[in-house]
Short mmCIF file of C-alpha atoms (C1' of nucleotides) in Angstrom, two decimals:
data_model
loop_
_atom_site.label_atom_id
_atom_site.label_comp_id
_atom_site.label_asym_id
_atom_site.label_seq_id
_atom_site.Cartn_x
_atom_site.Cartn_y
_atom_site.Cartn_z
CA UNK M 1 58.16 0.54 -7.06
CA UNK M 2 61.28 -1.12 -6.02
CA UNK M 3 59.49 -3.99 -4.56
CA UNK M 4 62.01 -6.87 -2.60
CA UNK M 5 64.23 -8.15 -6.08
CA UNK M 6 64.76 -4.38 -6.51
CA UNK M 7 66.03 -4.01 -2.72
CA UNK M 8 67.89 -6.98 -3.07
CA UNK M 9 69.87 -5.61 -5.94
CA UNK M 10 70.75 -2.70 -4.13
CA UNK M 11 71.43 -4.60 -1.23
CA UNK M 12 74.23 -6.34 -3.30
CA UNK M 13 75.60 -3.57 -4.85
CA UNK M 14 76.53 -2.28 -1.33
CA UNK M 15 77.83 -5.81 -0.23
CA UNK M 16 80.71 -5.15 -3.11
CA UNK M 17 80.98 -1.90 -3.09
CA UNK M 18 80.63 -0.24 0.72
CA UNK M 19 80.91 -3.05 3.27
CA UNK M 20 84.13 -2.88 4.72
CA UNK M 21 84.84 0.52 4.32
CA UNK M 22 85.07 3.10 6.75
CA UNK M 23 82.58 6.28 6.44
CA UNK M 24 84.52 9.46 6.96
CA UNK M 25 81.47 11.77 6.37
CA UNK M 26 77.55 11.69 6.41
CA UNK M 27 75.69 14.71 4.91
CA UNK M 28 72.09 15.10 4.60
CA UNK M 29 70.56 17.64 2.82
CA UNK M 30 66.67 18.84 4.08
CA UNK M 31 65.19 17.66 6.54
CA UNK M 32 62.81 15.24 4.73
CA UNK M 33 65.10 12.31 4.52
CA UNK M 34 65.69 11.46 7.78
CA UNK M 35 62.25 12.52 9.23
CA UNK M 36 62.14 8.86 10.99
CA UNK M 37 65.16 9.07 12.50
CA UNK M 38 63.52 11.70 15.27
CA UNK M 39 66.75 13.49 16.65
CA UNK M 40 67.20 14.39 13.24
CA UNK M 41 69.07 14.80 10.31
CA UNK M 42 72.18 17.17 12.18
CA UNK M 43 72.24 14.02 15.06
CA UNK M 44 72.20 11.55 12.44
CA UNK M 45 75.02 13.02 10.67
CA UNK M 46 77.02 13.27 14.30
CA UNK M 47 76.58 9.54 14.67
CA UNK M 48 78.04 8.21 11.40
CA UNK M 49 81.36 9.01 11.04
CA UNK M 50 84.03 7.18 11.72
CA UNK M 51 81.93 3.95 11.11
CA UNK M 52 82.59 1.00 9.98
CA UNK M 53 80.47 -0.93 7.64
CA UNK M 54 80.01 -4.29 8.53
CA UNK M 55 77.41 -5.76 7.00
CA UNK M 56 74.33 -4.58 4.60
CA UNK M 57 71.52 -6.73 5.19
CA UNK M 58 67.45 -6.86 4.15
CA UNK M 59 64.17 -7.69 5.01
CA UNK M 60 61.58 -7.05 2.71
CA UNK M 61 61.88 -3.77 1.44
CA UNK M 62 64.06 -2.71 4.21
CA UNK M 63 67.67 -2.28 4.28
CA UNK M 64 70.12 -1.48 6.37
CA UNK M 65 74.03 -1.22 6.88
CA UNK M 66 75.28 -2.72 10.54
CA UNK M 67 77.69 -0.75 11.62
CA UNK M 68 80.66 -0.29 13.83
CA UNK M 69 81.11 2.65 15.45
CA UNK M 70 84.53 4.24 16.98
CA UNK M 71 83.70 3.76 20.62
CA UNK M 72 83.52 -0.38 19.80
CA UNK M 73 79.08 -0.34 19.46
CA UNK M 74 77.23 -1.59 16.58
CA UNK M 75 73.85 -0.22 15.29
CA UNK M 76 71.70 -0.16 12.00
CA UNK M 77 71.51 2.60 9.30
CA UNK M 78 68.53 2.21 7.53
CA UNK M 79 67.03 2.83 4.53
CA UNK M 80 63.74 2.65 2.85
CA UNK M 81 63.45 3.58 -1.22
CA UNK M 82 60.20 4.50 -0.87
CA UNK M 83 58.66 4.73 -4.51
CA UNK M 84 61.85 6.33 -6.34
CA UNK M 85 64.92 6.40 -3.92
CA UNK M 86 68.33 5.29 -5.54
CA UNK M 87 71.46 4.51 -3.80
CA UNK M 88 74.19 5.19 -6.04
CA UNK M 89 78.11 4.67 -6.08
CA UNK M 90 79.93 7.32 -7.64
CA UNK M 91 83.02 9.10 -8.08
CA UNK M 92 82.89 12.18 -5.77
CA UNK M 93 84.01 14.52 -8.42
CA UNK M 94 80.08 13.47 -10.35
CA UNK M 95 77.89 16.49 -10.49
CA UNK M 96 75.27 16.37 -7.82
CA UNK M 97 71.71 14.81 -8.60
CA UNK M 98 68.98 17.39 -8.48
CA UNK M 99 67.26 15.29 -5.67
CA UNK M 100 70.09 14.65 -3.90
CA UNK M 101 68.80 13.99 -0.19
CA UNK M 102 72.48 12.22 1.25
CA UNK M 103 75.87 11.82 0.58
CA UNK M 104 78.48 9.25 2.42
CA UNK M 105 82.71 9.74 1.68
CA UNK M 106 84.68 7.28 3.35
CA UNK M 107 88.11 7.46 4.82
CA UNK M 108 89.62 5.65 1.75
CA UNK M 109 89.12 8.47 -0.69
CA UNK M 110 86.94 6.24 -2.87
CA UNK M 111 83.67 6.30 -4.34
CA UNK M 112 81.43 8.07 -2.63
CA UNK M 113 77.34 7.07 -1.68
CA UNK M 114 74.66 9.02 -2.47
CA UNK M 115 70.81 8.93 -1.53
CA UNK M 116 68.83 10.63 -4.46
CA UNK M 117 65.26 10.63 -4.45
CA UNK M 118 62.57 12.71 -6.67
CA UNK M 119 59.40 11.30 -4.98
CA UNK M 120 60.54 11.58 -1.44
CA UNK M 121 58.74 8.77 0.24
CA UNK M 122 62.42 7.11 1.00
CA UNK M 123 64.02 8.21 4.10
CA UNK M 124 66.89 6.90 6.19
CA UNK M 125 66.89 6.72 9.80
CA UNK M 126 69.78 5.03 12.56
CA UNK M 127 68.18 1.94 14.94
CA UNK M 128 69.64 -0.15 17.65
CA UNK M 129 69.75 -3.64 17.04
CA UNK M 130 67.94 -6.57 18.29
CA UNK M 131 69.84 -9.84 19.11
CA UNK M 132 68.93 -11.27 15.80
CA UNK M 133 70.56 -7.97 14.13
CA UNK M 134 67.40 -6.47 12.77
CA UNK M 135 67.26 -3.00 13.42
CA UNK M 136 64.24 -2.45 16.56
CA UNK M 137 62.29 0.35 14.52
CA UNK M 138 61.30 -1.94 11.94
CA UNK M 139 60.81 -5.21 14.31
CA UNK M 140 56.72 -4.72 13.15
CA UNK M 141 57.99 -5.88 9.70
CA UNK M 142 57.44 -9.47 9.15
CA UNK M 143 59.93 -11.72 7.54
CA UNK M 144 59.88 -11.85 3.65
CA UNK M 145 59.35 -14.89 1.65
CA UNK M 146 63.02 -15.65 0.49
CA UNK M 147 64.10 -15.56 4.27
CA UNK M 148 64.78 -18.87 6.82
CA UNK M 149 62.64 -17.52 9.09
CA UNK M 150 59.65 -17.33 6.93
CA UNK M 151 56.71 -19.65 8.31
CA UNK M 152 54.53 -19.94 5.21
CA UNK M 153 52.46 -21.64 7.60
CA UNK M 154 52.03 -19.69 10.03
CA UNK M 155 51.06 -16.41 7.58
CA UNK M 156 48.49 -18.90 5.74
CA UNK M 157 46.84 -19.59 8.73
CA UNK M 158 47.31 -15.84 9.98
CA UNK M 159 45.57 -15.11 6.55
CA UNK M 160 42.93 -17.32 6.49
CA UNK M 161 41.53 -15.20 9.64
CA UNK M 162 41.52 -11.95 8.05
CA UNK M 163 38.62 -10.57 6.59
CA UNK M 164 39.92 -8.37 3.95
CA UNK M 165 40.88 -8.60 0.62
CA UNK M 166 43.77 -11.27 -0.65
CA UNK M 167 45.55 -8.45 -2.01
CA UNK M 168 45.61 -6.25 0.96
CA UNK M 169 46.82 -8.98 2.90
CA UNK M 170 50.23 -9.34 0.21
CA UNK M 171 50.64 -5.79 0.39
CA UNK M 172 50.64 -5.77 4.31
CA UNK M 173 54.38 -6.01 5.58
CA UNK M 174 53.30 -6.63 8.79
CA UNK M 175 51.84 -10.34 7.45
CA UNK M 176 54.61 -11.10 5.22
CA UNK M 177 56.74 -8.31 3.63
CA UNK M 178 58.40 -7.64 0.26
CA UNK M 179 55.68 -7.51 -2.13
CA UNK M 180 54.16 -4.53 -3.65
CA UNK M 181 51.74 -4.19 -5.84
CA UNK M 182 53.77 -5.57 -9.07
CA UNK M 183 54.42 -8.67 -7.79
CA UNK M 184 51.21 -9.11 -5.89
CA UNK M 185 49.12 -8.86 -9.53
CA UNK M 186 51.81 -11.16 -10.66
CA UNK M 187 51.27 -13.54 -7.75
CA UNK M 188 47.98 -13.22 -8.16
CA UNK M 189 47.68 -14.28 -11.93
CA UNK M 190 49.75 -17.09 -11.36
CA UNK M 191 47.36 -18.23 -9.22
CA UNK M 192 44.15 -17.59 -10.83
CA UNK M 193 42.84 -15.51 -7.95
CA UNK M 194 41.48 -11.86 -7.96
CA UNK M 195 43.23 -9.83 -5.58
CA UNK M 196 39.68 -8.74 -4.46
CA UNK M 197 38.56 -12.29 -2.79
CA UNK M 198 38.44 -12.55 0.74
CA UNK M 199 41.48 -14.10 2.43
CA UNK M 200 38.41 -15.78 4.75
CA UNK M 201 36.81 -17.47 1.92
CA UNK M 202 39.89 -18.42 0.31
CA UNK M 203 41.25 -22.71 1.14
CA UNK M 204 44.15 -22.70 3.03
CA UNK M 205 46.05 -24.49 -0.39
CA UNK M 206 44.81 -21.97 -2.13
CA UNK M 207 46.31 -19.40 -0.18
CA UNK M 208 49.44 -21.11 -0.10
CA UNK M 209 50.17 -21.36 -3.55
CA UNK M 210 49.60 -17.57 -3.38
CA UNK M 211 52.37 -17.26 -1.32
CA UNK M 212 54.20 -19.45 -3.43
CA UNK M 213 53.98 -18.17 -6.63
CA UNK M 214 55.02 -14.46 -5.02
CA UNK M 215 58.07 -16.09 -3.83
CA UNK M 216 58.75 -17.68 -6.89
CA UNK M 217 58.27 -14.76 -9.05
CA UNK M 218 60.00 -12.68 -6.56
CA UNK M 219 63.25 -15.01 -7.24
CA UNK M 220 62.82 -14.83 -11.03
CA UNK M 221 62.52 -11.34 -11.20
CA UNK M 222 65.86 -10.90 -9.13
CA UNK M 223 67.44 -13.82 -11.24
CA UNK M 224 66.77 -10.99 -13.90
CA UNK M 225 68.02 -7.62 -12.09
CA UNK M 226 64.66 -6.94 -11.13
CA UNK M 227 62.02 -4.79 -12.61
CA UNK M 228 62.11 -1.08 -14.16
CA UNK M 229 59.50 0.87 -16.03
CA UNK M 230 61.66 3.84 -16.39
CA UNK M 231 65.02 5.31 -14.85
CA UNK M 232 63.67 5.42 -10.85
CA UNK M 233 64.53 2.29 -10.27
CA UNK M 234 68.40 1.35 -10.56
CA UNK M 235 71.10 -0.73 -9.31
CA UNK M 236 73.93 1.17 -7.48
CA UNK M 237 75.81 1.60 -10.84
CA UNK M 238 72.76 3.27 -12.45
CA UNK M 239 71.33 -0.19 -14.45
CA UNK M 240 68.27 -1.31 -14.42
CA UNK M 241 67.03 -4.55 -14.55
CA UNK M 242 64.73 -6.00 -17.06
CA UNK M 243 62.14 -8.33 -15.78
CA UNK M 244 59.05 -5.86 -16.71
CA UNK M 245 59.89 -7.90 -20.49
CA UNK M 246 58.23 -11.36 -18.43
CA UNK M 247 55.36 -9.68 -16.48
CA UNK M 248 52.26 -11.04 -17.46
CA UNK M 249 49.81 -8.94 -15.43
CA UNK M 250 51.08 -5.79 -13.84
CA UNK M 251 51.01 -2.79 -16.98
CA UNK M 252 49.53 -4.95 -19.26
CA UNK M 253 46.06 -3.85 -19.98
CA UNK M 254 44.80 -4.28 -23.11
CA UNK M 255 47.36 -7.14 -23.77
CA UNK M 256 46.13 -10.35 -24.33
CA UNK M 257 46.28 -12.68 -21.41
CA UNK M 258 49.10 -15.29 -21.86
CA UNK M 259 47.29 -18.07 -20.20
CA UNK M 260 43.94 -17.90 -22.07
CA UNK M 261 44.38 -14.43 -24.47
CA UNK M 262 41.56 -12.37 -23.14
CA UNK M 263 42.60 -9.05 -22.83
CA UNK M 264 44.05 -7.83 -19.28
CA UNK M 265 42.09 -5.46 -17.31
CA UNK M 266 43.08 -2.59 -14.94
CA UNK M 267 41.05 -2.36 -12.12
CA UNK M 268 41.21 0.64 -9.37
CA UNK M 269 41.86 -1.08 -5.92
CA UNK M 270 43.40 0.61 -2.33
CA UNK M 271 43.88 3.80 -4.73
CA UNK M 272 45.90 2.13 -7.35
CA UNK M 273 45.68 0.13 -10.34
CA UNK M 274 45.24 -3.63 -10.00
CA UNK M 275 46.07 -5.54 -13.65
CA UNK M 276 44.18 -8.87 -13.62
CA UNK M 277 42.98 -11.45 -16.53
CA UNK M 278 38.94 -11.25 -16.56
CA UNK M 279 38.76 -14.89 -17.32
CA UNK M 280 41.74 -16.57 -14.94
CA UNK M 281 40.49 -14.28 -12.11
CA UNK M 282 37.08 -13.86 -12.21
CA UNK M 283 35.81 -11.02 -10.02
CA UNK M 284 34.11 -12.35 -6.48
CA UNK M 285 30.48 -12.91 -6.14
CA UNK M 286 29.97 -10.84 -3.40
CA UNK M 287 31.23 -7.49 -3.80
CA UNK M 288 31.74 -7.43 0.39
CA UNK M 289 34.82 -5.82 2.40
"C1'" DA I 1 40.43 -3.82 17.81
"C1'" DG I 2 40.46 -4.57 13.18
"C1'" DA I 3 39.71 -2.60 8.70
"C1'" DA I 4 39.96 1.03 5.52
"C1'" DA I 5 40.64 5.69 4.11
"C1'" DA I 6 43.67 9.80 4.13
"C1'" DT I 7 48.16 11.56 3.73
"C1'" DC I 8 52.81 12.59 2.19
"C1'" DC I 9 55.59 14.01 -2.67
"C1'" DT I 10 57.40 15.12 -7.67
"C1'" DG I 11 57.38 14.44 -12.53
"C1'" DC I 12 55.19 12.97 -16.46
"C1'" DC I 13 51.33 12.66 -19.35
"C1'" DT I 14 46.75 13.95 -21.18
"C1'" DG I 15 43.14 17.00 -22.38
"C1'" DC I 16 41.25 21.46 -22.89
"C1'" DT Z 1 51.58 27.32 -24.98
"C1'" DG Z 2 50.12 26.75 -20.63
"C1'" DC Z 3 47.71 25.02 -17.02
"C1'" DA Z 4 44.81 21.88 -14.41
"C1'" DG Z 5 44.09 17.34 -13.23
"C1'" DG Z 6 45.16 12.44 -13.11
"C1'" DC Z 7 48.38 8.98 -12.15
"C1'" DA Z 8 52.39 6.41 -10.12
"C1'" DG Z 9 52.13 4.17 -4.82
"C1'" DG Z 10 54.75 2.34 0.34
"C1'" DA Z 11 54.22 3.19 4.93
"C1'" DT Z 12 52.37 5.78 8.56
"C1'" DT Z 13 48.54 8.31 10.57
"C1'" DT Z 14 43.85 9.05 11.17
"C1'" DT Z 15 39.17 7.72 11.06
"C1'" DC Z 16 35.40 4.60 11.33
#
DNA sequence: AGAAAATCCTGCCTGC
DNA sequence: TGCAGGCAGGATTTTC
């Protein structure tokens, strides 16, 4: 769920809170956590103390801490939230989350960080970095919308070759990354396209105001904290955000449609729920993939 | 090779 | 009351 505004919240909270600090002390607790950092967990513990924090940067729904380490190198610590991972900054004397997964003290004696995550499809893993700073294990992820070196361009005419569904191509991070599948429905309604059209059969324009509107509601929804359905998803003081109050697609079956008022829809698509207005988005002709 | 399905995981909710 | 099953779904792995 936390889809790029959600990441980007996070990503903030660390700005203020961590970067600049000094870590005295990485724990990780199971094994599951760091299963993409393959040394593992014990090595990736080893590497992180004494670091520095330098910077906490994003891209997509990746982010990562650059950091300094004591013998004068730099590398990445990243993290993924994965459907339900928090990163939270709390006074070490705080009772321990049931599902906590990591915990970070620094040499200053202040708050402490903590990875908690129920669902378990977060993880955490340590990457060298490219010249650009982006950490090499996630170099496959494309750039997201809100970044300078997104080529809307270039993905619409990378998109217009694909023969798949519109929505699969928004959900692929390796075409542009950020969006899940809350913002692609709400991308999608914006545009008055069902998620289930070919990107082939789709006008280039068309395609870009796609892209458009799923940077644009991308920006709102982090002008607003981002969006939460229920407790998972949280800044690193524990807050949620509150732009589920303007979606106008994603959750709302039943609702009526606030372009035209026929009720919203929920669809099954990729093994999840797609939310879509019958009458905006009519269905394709062709039911081809 | 490109596209799509299978897989991982826990908690909540529904229905019997 | 309890239990089974469905649902939430991002990224990687496997299959076609």
């Amino acid at each position: 769920m936390p889809e790029l505004p959600e990441v980007e919240v996070v990503r903030r909270g660390l700005q203020d809170h961590v970067v600049g600090r000094t870590l005295a002390r990485a724990e990780f607790y199971g094994t599951r956590v760091a299963r993409r950092h393959l040394p593992g967990a014990h090595h990736l513990a080893e590497q992180l103390g004494g670091n520095h924090v330098a910077e906490a940067r994003r891209r997509g729904k990746y982010l990562w801490m650059v950091l300094d380490t004591p013998d004068g190198s730099r590398h990445g610590l990243i993290t993924h939230l994965g459907m339900s991972g928090q990163l939270l900054v709390e006074d070490p004397g705080a009772p321990d989350e049931k599902h906590l997964h990591a915990r970070f003290t620094f040499d200053d004696e202040g708050p402490e960080l903590r990875f908690v995550d129920q669902r378990t499809f977060g993880g955490m893993a340590l990457s060298d970095l490219d010249d650009d700073g982006v950490p090499e294990a996630i170099e496959h992820i494309a750039p997201d919308p809100l970044e300078a070196a997104f080529d809307a361009k270039a993905v619409v005419a990378a998109m217009k070759k694909r023969h798949s569904a519109v929505k699969r191509a928004l959900l692929d991070q390796d075409l542009v990354s950020g969006i899940g599948n809350i913002y692609a429905d709400e991308a999608l309604w914006r545009a008055q396209v069902h998620g289930e059209r070919l990107c082939s059969t789709l006008t280039k324009p068309t395609l870009h105001r796609v892209l458009d509107h799923a940077r644009e509601v991308m920006l709102e929804a982090l002008g607003q904290g981002g969006t939460s359905f229920d407790a998972l998803y949280v800044n690193v003081n524990g807050a949620s955000g509150y732009f589920d109050r303007s979606l106008n697609a994603y959750g709302q079956e039943g609702r009526p449609c606030r372009r035209c008022g026929t009720l919203i829809r929920r669809e099954s698509f990729m093994n999840r729920s797609s939310f879509s207005c019958p009458r905006c988005q009519p269905r394709p002709r062709t039911l081809g993939r």
